[in-house]
mmCIF file of C-alpha atoms and ligand atoms in Angstrom:
data_model
loop_
_atom_site.group_PDB
_atom_site.id
_atom_site.type_symbol
_atom_site.label_atom_id
_atom_site.label_comp_id
_atom_site.label_asym_id
_atom_site.label_seq_id
_atom_site.Cartn_x
_atom_site.Cartn_y
_atom_site.Cartn_z
ATOM 1 C CA UNK A 1 0.000 0.000 0.000
ATOM 2 C CA UNK A 2 1.331 3.454 -0.863
ATOM 3 C CA UNK A 3 0.910 5.844 1.989
ATOM 4 C CA UNK A 4 -0.626 9.238 1.312
ATOM 5 C CA UNK A 5 1.231 12.099 2.979
ATOM 6 C CA UNK A 6 -1.306 14.677 4.125
ATOM 7 C CA UNK A 7 0.356 17.953 3.212
ATOM 8 C CA UNK A 8 -0.912 20.324 5.904
ATOM 9 C CA UNK A 9 1.307 23.133 4.701
ATOM 10 C CA UNK A 10 -0.227 23.233 1.212
ATOM 11 C CA UNK A 11 -3.767 22.699 2.530
ATOM 12 C CA UNK A 12 -3.303 25.536 5.028
ATOM 13 C CA UNK A 13 -1.855 27.836 2.346
ATOM 14 C CA UNK A 14 -4.871 27.347 0.115
ATOM 15 C CA UNK A 15 -7.241 27.938 3.034
ATOM 16 C CA UNK A 16 -5.359 31.113 3.993
ATOM 17 C CA UNK A 17 -5.517 32.357 0.405
ATOM 18 C CA UNK A 18 -9.326 31.936 0.438
ATOM 19 C CA UNK A 19 -9.609 33.745 3.784
ATOM 20 C CA UNK A 20 -7.485 36.594 2.417
ATOM 21 C CA UNK A 21 -9.872 37.013 -0.513
ATOM 22 C CA UNK A 22 -12.930 36.943 1.795
ATOM 23 C CA UNK A 23 -11.368 39.625 3.988
ATOM 24 C CA UNK A 24 -10.483 41.825 0.996
ATOM 25 C CA UNK A 25 -14.084 41.504 -0.257
ATOM 26 C CA UNK A 26 -15.442 42.515 3.152
ATOM 27 C CA UNK A 27 -13.174 45.537 3.358
ATOM 28 C CA UNK A 28 -14.118 46.538 -0.214
ATOM 29 C CA UNK A 29 -17.764 46.554 0.937
ATOM 30 C CA UNK A 30 -16.869 49.108 3.612
ATOM 31 C CA UNK A 31 -16.499 46.846 6.661
ATOM 32 C CA UNK A 32 -13.520 47.421 8.945
ATOM 33 C CA UNK A 33 -10.510 45.122 8.808
ATOM 34 C CA UNK A 34 -10.914 42.187 11.197
ATOM 35 C CA UNK A 35 -8.760 42.720 14.292
ATOM 36 C CA UNK A 36 -7.010 40.181 16.531
ATOM 37 C CA UNK A 37 -5.427 40.966 19.894
ATOM 38 C CA UNK A 38 -2.943 38.495 21.327
ATOM 39 C CA UNK A 39 -1.852 38.380 24.956
ATOM 40 C CA UNK A 40 1.437 36.677 25.716
ATOM 41 C CA UNK A 41 2.472 36.427 29.343
ATOM 42 C CA UNK A 42 6.028 35.443 30.189
ATOM 43 C CA UNK A 43 9.010 34.519 28.058
ATOM 44 C CA UNK A 44 8.360 30.940 26.955
ATOM 45 C CA UNK A 45 10.405 30.698 23.709
ATOM 46 C CA UNK A 46 7.965 28.326 21.956
ATOM 47 C CA UNK A 47 5.022 30.616 22.791
ATOM 48 C CA UNK A 48 6.948 33.627 21.492
ATOM 49 C CA UNK A 49 7.541 31.802 18.191
ATOM 50 C CA UNK A 50 3.854 30.782 17.925
ATOM 51 C CA UNK A 51 2.608 34.314 18.632
ATOM 52 C CA UNK A 52 5.033 35.831 16.101
ATOM 53 C CA UNK A 53 3.820 33.369 13.432
ATOM 54 C CA UNK A 54 0.209 34.256 14.239
ATOM 55 C CA UNK A 55 0.909 37.974 13.757
ATOM 56 C CA UNK A 56 2.740 37.311 10.485
ATOM 57 C CA UNK A 57 -0.162 35.219 9.190
ATOM 58 C CA UNK A 58 -2.659 37.931 10.209
ATOM 59 C CA UNK A 59 -0.688 40.560 8.332
ATOM 60 C CA UNK A 60 -0.564 38.407 5.193
ATOM 61 C CA UNK A 61 -4.311 37.747 5.361
ATOM 62 C CA UNK A 62 -5.332 41.372 5.948
ATOM 63 C CA UNK A 63 -6.182 41.025 9.640
ATOM 64 C CA UNK A 64 -5.020 43.853 11.881
ATOM 65 C CA UNK A 65 -3.203 42.300 14.810
ATOM 66 C CA UNK A 66 -1.990 43.842 18.006
ATOM 67 C CA UNK A 67 0.178 42.056 20.558
ATOM 68 C CA UNK A 68 0.337 42.570 24.321
ATOM 69 C CA UNK A 69 3.505 41.045 25.759
ATOM 70 C CA UNK A 70 3.418 41.082 29.538
ATOM 71 C CA UNK A 71 6.017 39.918 32.072
ATOM 72 C CA UNK A 72 5.526 36.554 33.795
ATOM 73 C CA UNK A 73 4.824 38.229 37.151
ATOM 74 C CA UNK A 74 1.888 40.295 35.824
ATOM 75 C CA UNK A 75 -0.970 40.333 38.319
ATOM 76 C CA UNK A 76 -4.135 38.400 37.495
ATOM 77 C CA UNK A 77 -6.242 41.571 37.939
ATOM 78 C CA UNK A 78 -4.137 43.490 35.423
ATOM 79 C CA UNK A 79 -4.619 40.785 32.773
ATOM 80 C CA UNK A 80 -8.361 40.626 33.411
ATOM 81 C CA UNK A 81 -8.536 44.440 33.191
ATOM 82 C CA UNK A 82 -6.763 44.351 29.818
ATOM 83 C CA UNK A 83 -9.165 41.679 28.570
ATOM 84 C CA UNK A 84 -12.152 43.763 29.709
ATOM 85 C CA UNK A 85 -10.819 46.740 27.725
ATOM 86 C CA UNK A 86 -10.310 44.554 24.641
ATOM 87 C CA UNK A 87 -13.818 43.132 25.052
ATOM 88 C CA UNK A 88 -15.143 46.693 24.656
ATOM 89 C CA UNK A 89 -12.779 47.727 21.844
ATOM 90 C CA UNK A 90 -14.763 47.732 18.604
ATOM 91 C CA UNK A 91 -11.614 47.407 16.476
ATOM 92 C CA UNK A 92 -10.845 44.045 18.148
ATOM 93 C CA UNK A 93 -12.944 41.078 16.976
ATOM 94 C CA UNK A 94 -10.828 38.273 18.370
ATOM 95 C CA UNK A 95 -8.826 37.892 21.594
ATOM 96 C CA UNK A 96 -6.255 35.154 22.003
ATOM 97 C CA UNK A 97 -4.514 34.412 25.290
ATOM 98 C CA UNK A 98 -1.446 32.321 24.473
ATOM 99 C CA UNK A 99 -1.277 29.153 26.573
ATOM 100 C CA UNK A 100 0.308 27.813 28.702
ATOM 101 C CA UNK A 101 0.135 30.613 31.256
ATOM 102 C CA UNK A 102 2.659 31.056 34.077
ATOM 103 C CA UNK A 103 1.686 28.770 36.962
ATOM 104 C CA UNK A 104 0.688 31.598 39.348
ATOM 105 C CA UNK A 105 -2.216 32.660 37.114
ATOM 106 C CA UNK A 106 -5.779 31.345 37.159
ATOM 107 C CA UNK A 107 -6.179 30.107 33.575
ATOM 108 C CA UNK A 108 -9.868 29.290 33.863
ATOM 109 C CA UNK A 109 -10.697 32.757 35.204
ATOM 110 C CA UNK A 110 -8.659 34.442 32.459
ATOM 111 C CA UNK A 111 -10.254 32.409 29.669
ATOM 112 C CA UNK A 112 -13.705 33.041 31.145
ATOM 113 C CA UNK A 113 -13.127 36.804 31.104
ATOM 114 C CA UNK A 114 -12.760 36.842 27.286
ATOM 115 C CA UNK A 115 -16.063 37.915 25.692
ATOM 116 C CA UNK A 116 -17.699 34.792 24.277
ATOM 117 C CA UNK A 117 -18.131 36.308 20.822
ATOM 118 C CA UNK A 118 -14.413 37.301 20.706
ATOM 119 C CA UNK A 119 -13.120 33.892 21.884
ATOM 120 C CA UNK A 120 -11.305 32.948 18.663
ATOM 121 C CA UNK A 121 -9.385 30.147 20.393
ATOM 122 C CA UNK A 122 -12.626 28.425 21.403
ATOM 123 C CA UNK A 123 -11.348 27.854 24.957
ATOM 124 C CA UNK A 124 -14.026 29.836 26.803
ATOM 125 C CA UNK A 125 -15.731 27.324 29.139
ATOM 126 C CA UNK A 126 -19.109 28.063 27.497
ATOM 127 C CA UNK A 127 -17.720 27.283 24.042
ATOM 128 C CA UNK A 128 -16.097 24.066 25.289
ATOM 129 C CA UNK A 129 -19.312 23.164 27.159
ATOM 130 C CA UNK A 130 -21.376 23.632 24.017
ATOM 131 C CA UNK A 131 -18.897 21.518 22.064
ATOM 132 C CA UNK A 132 -19.556 18.704 24.535
ATOM 133 C CA UNK A 133 -23.344 18.972 24.351
ATOM 134 C CA UNK A 134 -25.580 17.451 21.743
ATOM 135 C CA UNK A 135 -27.568 19.996 19.753
ATOM 136 C CA UNK A 136 -25.509 22.965 20.982
ATOM 137 C CA UNK A 137 -23.140 24.949 18.817
ATOM 138 C CA UNK A 138 -19.975 26.649 20.080
ATOM 139 C CA UNK A 139 -19.251 30.066 18.540
ATOM 140 C CA UNK A 140 -15.659 28.981 17.854
ATOM 141 C CA UNK A 141 -13.929 25.628 17.738
ATOM 142 C CA UNK A 142 -10.372 25.325 19.117
ATOM 143 C CA UNK A 143 -7.894 25.831 16.286
ATOM 144 C CA UNK A 144 -5.620 22.782 16.469
ATOM 145 C CA UNK A 145 -8.517 20.305 16.901
ATOM 146 C CA UNK A 146 -10.405 22.009 14.046
ATOM 147 C CA UNK A 147 -7.271 21.661 11.891
ATOM 148 C CA UNK A 148 -7.035 17.965 12.764
ATOM 149 C CA UNK A 149 -10.601 17.307 11.601
ATOM 150 C CA UNK A 150 -10.076 19.385 8.451
ATOM 151 C CA UNK A 151 -6.989 17.330 7.501
ATOM 152 C CA UNK A 152 -8.713 14.068 8.335
ATOM 153 C CA UNK A 153 -11.592 14.917 6.034
ATOM 154 C CA UNK A 154 -9.263 15.494 3.107
ATOM 155 C CA UNK A 155 -8.682 11.725 3.099
ATOM 156 C CA UNK A 156 -11.827 10.444 4.840
ATOM 157 C CA UNK A 157 -14.813 12.631 3.916
ATOM 158 C CA UNK A 158 -17.056 10.658 6.293
ATOM 159 C CA UNK A 159 -15.836 9.669 9.743
ATOM 160 C CA UNK A 160 -19.121 7.980 10.628
ATOM 161 C CA UNK A 161 -18.701 4.612 12.343
ATOM 162 C CA UNK A 162 -14.901 4.749 12.220
ATOM 163 C CA UNK A 163 -13.032 3.814 15.367
ATOM 164 C CA UNK A 164 -10.901 6.814 16.305
ATOM 165 C CA UNK A 165 -8.283 6.477 19.034
ATOM 166 C CA UNK A 166 -7.076 9.754 20.518
ATOM 167 C CA UNK A 167 -3.806 9.740 22.449
ATOM 168 C CA UNK A 168 -3.959 12.595 24.966
ATOM 169 C CA UNK A 169 -6.784 14.285 26.873
ATOM 170 C CA UNK A 170 -5.495 17.841 27.255
ATOM 171 C CA UNK A 171 -7.893 20.786 27.309
ATOM 172 C CA UNK A 172 -6.335 22.246 24.185
ATOM 173 C CA UNK A 173 -5.934 19.204 21.924
ATOM 174 C CA UNK A 174 -6.932 15.712 23.071
ATOM 175 C CA UNK A 175 -10.298 16.453 24.691
ATOM 176 C CA UNK A 176 -11.695 18.921 22.112
ATOM 177 C CA UNK A 177 -10.522 16.710 19.227
ATOM 178 C CA UNK A 178 -12.319 13.763 20.861
ATOM 179 C CA UNK A 179 -15.516 15.814 21.188
ATOM 180 C CA UNK A 180 -15.286 16.842 17.529
ATOM 181 C CA UNK A 181 -14.837 13.213 16.458
ATOM 182 C CA UNK A 182 -17.942 12.222 18.425
ATOM 183 C CA UNK A 183 -19.833 15.008 16.609
ATOM 184 C CA UNK A 184 -18.660 13.406 13.349
ATOM 185 C CA UNK A 185 -20.245 10.118 14.529
ATOM 186 C CA UNK A 186 -16.935 8.340 15.009
ATOM 187 C CA UNK A 187 -16.582 5.874 17.881
ATOM 188 C CA UNK A 188 -13.928 7.384 20.099
ATOM 189 C CA UNK A 189 -11.454 5.899 22.559
ATOM 190 C CA UNK A 190 -9.488 8.455 24.583
ATOM 191 C CA UNK A 191 -6.104 7.326 25.921
ATOM 192 C CA UNK A 192 -3.805 9.001 28.443
ATOM 193 C CA UNK A 193 -0.826 8.309 30.655
ATOM 194 C CA UNK A 194 -2.746 5.780 32.766
ATOM 195 C CA UNK A 195 -4.076 3.758 29.811
ATOM 196 C CA UNK A 196 -3.056 0.092 29.954
ATOM 197 C CA UNK A 197 -1.739 -1.809 26.923
ATOM 198 C CA UNK A 198 -1.598 1.252 24.714
ATOM 199 C CA UNK A 199 -0.232 -0.564 21.621
ATOM 200 C CA UNK A 200 -3.166 -2.989 21.630
ATOM 201 C CA UNK A 201 -5.678 -0.124 21.917
ATOM 202 C CA UNK A 202 -3.976 1.744 19.075
ATOM 203 C CA UNK A 203 -4.072 -1.421 16.944
ATOM 204 C CA UNK A 204 -7.893 -1.137 16.930
ATOM 205 C CA UNK A 205 -7.841 2.364 15.406
ATOM 206 C CA UNK A 206 -9.094 3.192 11.917
ATOM 207 C CA UNK A 207 -8.058 6.739 12.800
ATOM 208 C CA UNK A 208 -5.245 7.596 15.185
ATOM 209 C CA UNK A 209 -4.798 11.103 16.585
ATOM 210 C CA UNK A 210 -1.543 11.366 18.530
ATOM 211 C CA UNK A 211 -1.241 14.347 20.879
ATOM 212 C CA UNK A 212 0.977 13.316 23.778
ATOM 213 C CA UNK A 213 4.251 15.174 23.290
ATOM 214 C CA UNK A 214 6.392 11.999 23.376
ATOM 215 C CA UNK A 215 8.887 11.815 20.508
ATOM 216 C CA UNK A 216 8.128 8.902 18.159
ATOM 217 C CA UNK A 217 6.535 6.852 20.935
ATOM 218 C CA UNK A 218 3.960 5.271 18.618
ATOM 219 C CA UNK A 219 5.746 2.626 16.569
ATOM 220 C CA UNK A 220 4.766 1.348 13.158
ATOM 221 C CA UNK A 221 3.788 -2.074 14.495
ATOM 222 C CA UNK A 222 1.234 -0.450 16.832
ATOM 223 C CA UNK A 223 -0.874 0.558 13.845
ATOM 224 C CA UNK A 224 -3.739 -1.226 12.172
ATOM 225 C CA UNK A 225 -2.906 -1.680 8.473
ATOM 226 C CA UNK A 226 -4.548 1.109 6.484
ATOM 227 C CA UNK A 227 -5.074 3.415 9.481
ATOM 228 C CA UNK A 228 -5.174 7.177 8.960
ATOM 229 C CA UNK A 229 -2.715 8.893 11.303
ATOM 230 C CA UNK A 230 -2.818 12.535 12.358
ATOM 231 C CA UNK A 231 0.270 13.402 14.358
ATOM 232 C CA UNK A 232 -0.193 16.533 16.466
ATOM 233 C CA UNK A 233 2.993 16.094 18.502
ATOM 234 C CA UNK A 234 5.835 18.536 18.056
ATOM 235 C CA UNK A 235 8.969 17.378 19.847
ATOM 236 C CA UNK A 236 12.584 18.451 19.671
ATOM 237 C CA UNK A 237 15.181 15.688 19.475
ATOM 238 C CA UNK A 238 18.915 16.288 19.454
ATOM 239 C CA UNK A 239 20.469 16.158 16.014
ATOM 240 C CA UNK A 240 24.100 17.271 15.768
ATOM 241 C CA UNK A 241 23.879 17.066 11.947
ATOM 242 C CA UNK A 242 21.542 20.102 11.981
ATOM 243 C CA UNK A 243 22.937 23.585 12.352
ATOM 244 C CA UNK A 244 20.550 24.357 15.212
ATOM 245 C CA UNK A 245 21.423 21.052 16.951
ATOM 246 C CA UNK A 246 17.936 19.549 16.926
ATOM 247 C CA UNK A 247 15.117 18.489 14.642
ATOM 248 C CA UNK A 248 11.378 18.288 15.131
ATOM 249 C CA UNK A 249 9.592 14.945 15.251
ATOM 250 C CA UNK A 250 6.045 13.914 15.991
ATOM 251 C CA UNK A 251 4.621 11.434 18.481
ATOM 252 C CA UNK A 252 4.603 8.747 15.777
ATOM 253 C CA UNK A 253 7.680 7.067 14.258
ATOM 254 C CA UNK A 254 7.011 8.480 10.804
ATOM 255 C CA UNK A 255 9.070 6.180 8.562
ATOM 256 C CA UNK A 256 7.773 3.034 10.263
ATOM 257 C CA UNK A 257 4.198 4.315 10.155
ATOM 258 C CA UNK A 258 4.475 5.026 6.426
ATOM 259 C CA UNK A 259 4.807 1.254 5.831
ATOM 260 C CA UNK A 260 1.511 0.490 7.587
ATOM 261 C CA UNK A 261 -0.788 3.526 7.459
ATOM 262 C CA UNK A 262 -2.864 4.559 4.438
ATOM 263 C CA UNK A 263 -2.370 8.269 5.166
ATOM 264 C CA UNK A 264 -0.312 10.278 7.633
ATOM 265 C CA UNK A 265 0.574 13.883 8.479
ATOM 266 C CA UNK A 266 4.274 14.780 8.599
ATOM 267 C CA UNK A 267 5.934 16.755 11.411
ATOM 268 C CA UNK A 268 6.643 19.525 10.664
ATOM 269 C CA UNK A 269 4.263 20.469 7.856
ATOM 270 C CA UNK A 270 1.138 18.647 9.021
ATOM 271 C CA UNK A 271 -1.139 19.913 11.778
ATOM 272 C CA UNK A 272 1.031 22.921 12.754
ATOM 273 C CA UNK A 273 0.220 25.160 9.750
ATOM 274 C CA UNK A 274 -3.488 24.302 10.069
ATOM 275 C CA UNK A 275 -3.676 25.741 13.578
ATOM 276 C CA UNK A 276 -2.882 29.210 12.280
ATOM 277 C CA UNK A 277 -5.210 28.893 9.277
ATOM 278 C CA UNK A 278 -8.047 27.998 11.667
ATOM 279 C CA UNK A 279 -7.241 31.003 13.844
ATOM 280 C CA UNK A 280 -7.591 33.290 10.822
ATOM 281 C CA UNK A 281 -10.872 31.585 9.952
ATOM 282 C CA UNK A 282 -12.178 32.019 13.506
ATOM 283 C CA UNK A 283 -11.135 35.691 13.553
ATOM 284 C CA UNK A 284 -12.919 36.405 10.272
ATOM 285 C CA UNK A 285 -16.009 34.568 11.565
ATOM 286 C CA UNK A 286 -15.918 36.661 14.770
ATOM 287 C CA UNK A 287 -15.748 39.891 12.742
ATOM 288 C CA UNK A 288 -18.697 38.733 10.634
ATOM 289 C CA UNK A 289 -20.652 37.751 13.737
ATOM 290 C CA UNK A 290 -20.016 41.100 15.393
ATOM 291 C CA UNK A 291 -21.289 42.719 12.195
ATOM 292 C CA UNK A 292 -18.445 45.183 12.056
HETATM 293 P P1 NAP B 1 -0.213 18.025 27.303
HETATM 294 O O1 NAP B 1 -1.109 19.069 27.855
HETATM 295 O O2 NAP B 1 1.116 17.782 27.925
HETATM 296 O O3 NAP B 1 -1.040 16.670 27.309
HETATM 297 C C1 NAP B 1 -0.437 15.467 26.951
HETATM 298 C C2 NAP B 1 -1.435 14.360 27.039
HETATM 299 O O4 NAP B 1 -0.780 13.153 26.660
HETATM 300 C C3 NAP B 1 -2.002 14.133 28.441
HETATM 301 O O5 NAP B 1 -3.368 13.839 28.364
HETATM 302 C C4 NAP B 1 -1.203 12.930 28.952
HETATM 303 O O6 NAP B 1 -1.940 12.098 29.822
HETATM 304 C C5 NAP B 1 -0.949 12.174 27.658
HETATM 305 N N1 NAP B 1 0.283 11.371 27.760
HETATM 306 C C6 NAP B 1 1.504 11.791 28.113
HETATM 307 N N2 NAP B 1 2.369 10.751 28.093
HETATM 308 C C7 NAP B 1 1.659 9.671 27.711
HETATM 309 C C8 NAP B 1 1.984 8.316 27.515
HETATM 310 N N3 NAP B 1 3.232 7.857 27.719
HETATM 311 N N4 NAP B 1 1.016 7.477 27.110
HETATM 312 C C9 NAP B 1 -0.248 7.925 26.901
HETATM 313 N N5 NAP B 1 -0.611 9.203 27.084
HETATM 314 C C10 NAP B 1 0.334 10.058 27.473
HETATM 315 O O7 NAP B 1 0.090 18.278 25.758
HETATM 316 P P2 NAP B 1 -0.767 19.054 24.633
HETATM 317 O O8 NAP B 1 -0.722 20.493 24.931
HETATM 318 O O9 NAP B 1 -2.063 18.377 24.443
HETATM 319 O O10 NAP B 1 0.165 18.777 23.374
HETATM 320 C C11 NAP B 1 0.420 17.477 22.899
HETATM 321 C C12 NAP B 1 1.428 17.555 21.776
HETATM 322 O O11 NAP B 1 0.866 18.311 20.713
HETATM 323 C C13 NAP B 1 2.723 18.287 22.136
HETATM 324 O O12 NAP B 1 3.805 17.687 21.437
HETATM 325 C C14 NAP B 1 2.513 19.694 21.632
HETATM 326 O O13 NAP B 1 3.719 20.351 21.298
HETATM 327 C C15 NAP B 1 1.700 19.405 20.391
HETATM 328 N N6 NAP B 1 0.841 20.524 19.958
HETATM 329 C C16 NAP B 1 0.896 20.872 18.653
HETATM 330 C C17 NAP B 1 0.108 21.897 18.176
HETATM 331 C C18 NAP B 1 0.167 22.256 16.729
HETATM 332 O O14 NAP B 1 -0.336 23.293 16.351
HETATM 333 N N7 NAP B 1 0.747 21.403 15.898
HETATM 334 C C19 NAP B 1 -0.756 22.570 19.031
HETATM 335 C C20 NAP B 1 -0.823 22.165 20.363
HETATM 336 C C21 NAP B 1 -0.013 21.132 20.813
HETATM 337 P P3 NAP B 1 -2.450 12.579 31.285
HETATM 338 O O15 NAP B 1 -3.678 13.402 30.995
HETATM 339 O O16 NAP B 1 -2.757 11.321 31.981
HETATM 340 O O17 NAP B 1 -1.349 13.377 31.875
#
């Protein structure tokens, strides 16, 4: 069987190009440019890279973005005050608080203080609650999980009745992706660090979503032949042959998996670019919803 490599980079580029056109059409009709405010607290290098890429993508798409970079010791009240101001700012349609937050902060309280209609990350407890409830619709769906489903559907238009195994149950990836798969009528098994006999559970999967942050932990012989694999993991492993001294790998041993799976996302170039495309989509949708 020849494995299909799901090219997230190209798929995301084409999605971003469409969003750019939609934004230009809106602006030509006299609507204001969509606006995104990002809040980055602390100096986590990976978060700084992610936020910079988000601003660059906004600029390319025609979204006005403004960044608030605050020191790690910023008081909870000050962050909530800033969010309240942004909630009232009519030039801001989307507010993104970059996670993870420094440990001293109350993440739930901060995410709850973002106006529901400006929650472009989809992490507001009401949005997540609606995602979990039958017949309810969240205003925004978390970006990485939405990107996972989008990529999956490029190879499997219907997920109905498929057995999907999700590795990881985090608030930002594993759990929302599992909820989305249930909405697509897949049968979902959620695995985590306490799951027993992980390889045998994975072997049952028509669809495997790996989001555990463990470099190449899932081996090729764990997979069911013909499985579709979406690898969300982004892990640095030492590589003296690279100038920067490391390379990025996923949670799945890619080469081994290519011999067994029917389709797989690479790392990098798979889910990562989709996260940003989905953020742009959510920001445009928020601007449309706010009617501005
Ligand atoms: P996280 O919050 O650390 O959660 C990891 C999850 O994996 C937890 O549920 C944990 O179980 C589970 N886990 C850890 N070790 C395990 C093991 N040995 N066996 C089974 N389950 C295990 O991580 P995250 O934020 O969800 O991120 C996961 C990965 O995705 C990371 O590599 C991250 O860099 C990547 N990521 C990529 C993007 C993107 O845009 N491409 C976006 C977000 C995250 P417990 O719940 O029991 O602790």
